[in-house]
Amino acid sequence: RLPGKMRHWMLWSLLITAITTTVMGLVTAMPAFLLLRFIGGAASAFVLVLASTLILERLSALHRSDLAAWHFAGVGAGIVLSALLIELLHALHFGWRSMWLGGGAISLLAVLIVISVMPAGTPTRPIFRGAHALDRSAPLMPLIVELHV
């Protein structure tokens, strides 16, 4: 068991993953590449396990386990988006350094978004009762309600 809050471990791991991705565009030595990819890979493994635990527990508490597939679809969506970014940068004749820096910049931005939307506590009282319960404290709730998601 990890000491401290699981949310903090997940967010720090996410930040480490983004930082190591960004720094890949700044180094040229193979040992540095290998070390950065190892650290980034270990941190991203923590993110996958911890985020899955946090999200699945929250969905279960809200009686919305039916939404679990959306969490796991995020991994595939991230792969597709990163491939599209690399293809775009390649088409614009950017080099490999710019590709790492671009991917890292987007990753750092994504970390800030995750920090702002990820609730700190346990689920609060749902807005609705039953199968369609929504968490009133979620930062994106006004948008979700507006879009009728």
PDB file of N, CA, C and O in Angstrom, residues 102-128:
ATOM      1  N   GLY A 102       6.448  18.902 -28.643  1.00  0.00           N
ATOM      2  CA  GLY A 102       5.018  19.112 -28.883  1.00  0.00           C
ATOM      3  C   GLY A 102       4.168  18.129 -28.095  1.00  0.00           C
ATOM      4  O   GLY A 102       3.171  18.512 -27.454  1.00  0.00           O
ATOM      5  N   GLY A 103       4.555  16.861 -28.117  1.00  0.00           N
ATOM      6  CA  GLY A 103       3.825  15.858 -27.338  1.00  0.00           C
ATOM      7  C   GLY A 103       3.906  16.141 -25.851  1.00  0.00           C
ATOM      8  O   GLY A 103       2.926  15.992 -25.116  1.00  0.00           O
ATOM      9  N   GLY A 104       5.087  16.582 -25.408  1.00  0.00           N
ATOM     10  CA  GLY A 104       5.261  16.913 -23.996  1.00  0.00           C
ATOM     11  C   GLY A 104       4.430  18.116 -23.584  1.00  0.00           C
ATOM     12  O   GLY A 104       3.837  18.125 -22.507  1.00  0.00           O
ATOM     13  N   ALA A 105       4.383  19.134 -24.450  1.00  0.00           N
ATOM     14  CA  ALA A 105       3.591  20.331 -24.140  1.00  0.00           C
ATOM     15  C   ALA A 105       2.109  19.984 -24.011  1.00  0.00           C
ATOM     16  O   ALA A 105       1.434  20.446 -23.075  1.00  0.00           O
ATOM     17  N   ILE A 106       1.620  19.170 -24.920  1.00  0.00           N
ATOM     18  CA  ILE A 106       0.214  18.757 -24.846  1.00  0.00           C
ATOM     19  C   ILE A 106      -0.019  17.903 -23.599  1.00  0.00           C
ATOM     20  O   ILE A 106      -1.044  18.030 -22.925  1.00  0.00           O
ATOM     21  N   SER A 107       0.954  17.057 -23.260  1.00  0.00           N
ATOM     22  CA  SER A 107       0.834  16.239 -22.050  1.00  0.00           C
ATOM     23  C   SER A 107       0.785  17.106 -20.801  1.00  0.00           C
ATOM     24  O   SER A 107      -0.011  16.849 -19.885  1.00  0.00           O
ATOM     25  N   LEU A 108       1.639  18.124 -20.744  1.00  0.00           N
ATOM     26  CA  LEU A 108       1.634  19.024 -19.589  1.00  0.00           C
ATOM     27  C   LEU A 108       0.302  19.772 -19.487  1.00  0.00           C
ATOM     28  O   LEU A 108      -0.234  19.945 -18.384  1.00  0.00           O
ATOM     29  N   LEU A 109      -0.231  20.190 -20.604  1.00  0.00           N
ATOM     30  CA  LEU A 109      -1.547  20.837 -20.612  1.00  0.00           C
ATOM     31  C   LEU A 109      -2.621  19.863 -20.120  1.00  0.00           C
ATOM     32  O   LEU A 109      -3.491  20.233 -19.321  1.00  0.00           O
ATOM     33  N   ALA A 110      -2.540  18.628 -20.565  1.00  0.00           N
ATOM     34  CA  ALA A 110      -3.510  17.615 -20.131  1.00  0.00           C
ATOM     35  C   ALA A 110      -3.429  17.378 -18.624  1.00  0.00           C
ATOM     36  O   ALA A 110      -4.453  17.175 -17.962  1.00  0.00           O
ATOM     37  N   VAL A 111      -2.210  17.419 -18.058  1.00  0.00           N
ATOM     38  CA  VAL A 111      -2.057  17.255 -16.610  1.00  0.00           C
ATOM     39  C   VAL A 111      -2.811  18.368 -15.881  1.00  0.00           C
ATOM     40  O   VAL A 111      -3.518  18.117 -14.901  1.00  0.00           O
ATOM     41  N   LEU A 112      -2.675  19.591 -16.366  1.00  0.00           N
ATOM     42  CA  LEU A 112      -3.384  20.707 -15.738  1.00  0.00           C
ATOM     43  C   LEU A 112      -4.901  20.519 -15.813  1.00  0.00           C
ATOM     44  O   LEU A 112      -5.618  20.813 -14.850  1.00  0.00           O
ATOM     45  N   ILE A 113      -5.368  20.008 -16.932  1.00  0.00           N
ATOM     46  CA  ILE A 113      -6.809  19.750 -17.078  1.00  0.00           C
ATOM     47  C   ILE A 113      -7.259  18.670 -16.104  1.00  0.00           C
ATOM     48  O   ILE A 113      -8.278  18.813 -15.429  1.00  0.00           O
ATOM     49  N   VAL A 114      -6.486  17.590 -16.008  1.00  0.00           N
ATOM     50  CA  VAL A 114      -6.835  16.502 -15.089  1.00  0.00           C
ATOM     51  C   VAL A 114      -6.873  17.005 -13.651  1.00  0.00           C
ATOM     52  O   VAL A 114      -7.796  16.698 -12.894  1.00  0.00           O
ATOM     53  N   ILE A 115      -5.872  17.800 -13.271  1.00  0.00           N
ATOM     54  CA  ILE A 115      -5.845  18.345 -11.904  1.00  0.00           C
ATOM     55  C   ILE A 115      -7.104  19.172 -11.634  1.00  0.00           C
ATOM     56  O   ILE A 115      -7.694  19.084 -10.559  1.00  0.00           O
ATOM     57  N   SER A 116      -7.537  19.943 -12.622  1.00  0.00           N
ATOM     58  CA  SER A 116      -8.690  20.815 -12.404  1.00  0.00           C
ATOM     59  C   SER A 116     -10.021  20.078 -12.403  1.00  0.00           C
ATOM     60  O   SER A 116     -10.975  20.556 -11.788  1.00  0.00           O
ATOM     61  N   VAL A 117     -10.120  18.944 -13.060  1.00  0.00           N
ATOM     62  CA  VAL A 117     -11.413  18.257 -13.122  1.00  0.00           C
ATOM     63  C   VAL A 117     -11.505  17.042 -12.212  1.00  0.00           C
ATOM     64  O   VAL A 117     -12.597  16.535 -11.986  1.00  0.00           O
ATOM     65  N   MET A 118     -10.387  16.581 -11.688  1.00  0.00           N
ATOM     66  CA  MET A 118     -10.409  15.381 -10.858  1.00  0.00           C
ATOM     67  C   MET A 118     -10.804  15.742  -9.432  1.00  0.00           C
ATOM     68  O   MET A 118     -10.092  16.477  -8.756  1.00  0.00           O
ATOM     69  N   PRO A 119     -11.942  15.239  -8.976  1.00  0.00           N
ATOM     70  CA  PRO A 119     -12.399  15.558  -7.621  1.00  0.00           C
ATOM     71  C   PRO A 119     -11.406  15.073  -6.572  1.00  0.00           C
ATOM     72  O   PRO A 119     -10.778  14.035  -6.725  1.00  0.00           O
ATOM     73  N   ALA A 120     -11.269  15.842  -5.501  1.00  0.00           N
ATOM     74  CA  ALA A 120     -10.321  15.509  -4.444  1.00  0.00           C
ATOM     75  C   ALA A 120     -10.881  14.499  -3.451  1.00  0.00           C
ATOM     76  O   ALA A 120     -10.140  13.720  -2.885  1.00  0.00           O
ATOM     77  N   GLY A 121     -12.184  14.508  -3.241  1.00  0.00           N
ATOM     78  CA  GLY A 121     -12.768  13.672  -2.197  1.00  0.00           C
ATOM     79  C   GLY A 121     -13.573  12.515  -2.744  1.00  0.00           C
ATOM     80  O   GLY A 121     -13.517  12.185  -3.918  1.00  0.00           O
ATOM     81  N   THR A 122     -14.312  11.944  -1.846  1.00  0.00           N
ATOM     82  CA  THR A 122     -15.193  10.848  -2.217  1.00  0.00           C
ATOM     83  C   THR A 122     -16.471  11.436  -2.812  1.00  0.00           C
ATOM     84  O   THR A 122     -16.779  12.599  -2.618  1.00  0.00           O
ATOM     85  N   PRO A 123     -17.226  10.633  -3.543  1.00  0.00           N
ATOM     86  CA  PRO A 123     -18.455  11.153  -4.154  1.00  0.00           C
ATOM     87  C   PRO A 123     -19.392  11.749  -3.115  1.00  0.00           C
ATOM     88  O   PRO A 123     -19.521  11.230  -2.024  1.00  0.00           O
ATOM     89  N   THR A 124     -20.008  12.866  -3.487  1.00  0.00           N
ATOM     90  CA  THR A 124     -20.990  13.489  -2.606  1.00  0.00           C
ATOM     91  C   THR A 124     -22.385  13.043  -3.018  1.00  0.00           C
ATOM     92  O   THR A 124     -22.540  12.190  -3.886  1.00  0.00           O
ATOM     93  N   ARG A 125     -23.366  13.642  -2.438  1.00  0.00           N
ATOM     94  CA  ARG A 125     -24.750  13.280  -2.721  1.00  0.00           C
ATOM     95  C   ARG A 125     -25.053  13.422  -4.211  1.00  0.00           C
ATOM     96  O   ARG A 125     -24.777  14.451  -4.817  1.00  0.00           O
ATOM     97  N   PRO A 126     -25.627  12.399  -4.848  1.00  0.00           N
ATOM     98  CA  PRO A 126     -25.955  12.509  -6.264  1.00  0.00           C
ATOM     99  C   PRO A 126     -27.081  13.508  -6.526  1.00  0.00           C
ATOM    100  O   PRO A 126     -27.918  13.734  -5.656  1.00  0.00           O
ATOM    101  N   ILE A 127     -27.078  14.081  -7.734  1.00  0.00           N
ATOM    102  CA  ILE A 127     -28.162  14.981  -8.148  1.00  0.00           C
ATOM    103  C   ILE A 127     -29.448  14.191  -8.325  1.00  0.00           C
ATOM    104  O   ILE A 127     -30.510  14.600  -7.900  1.00  0.00           O
ATOM    105  N   PHE A 128     -29.351  13.056  -8.984  1.00  0.00           N
ATOM    106  CA  PHE A 128     -30.509  12.204  -9.230  1.00  0.00           C
ATOM    107  C   PHE A 128     -30.329  10.904  -8.471  1.00  0.00           C
ATOM    108  O   PHE A 128     -29.230  10.484  -8.194  1.00  0.00           O
TER     109      PHE A 128
END
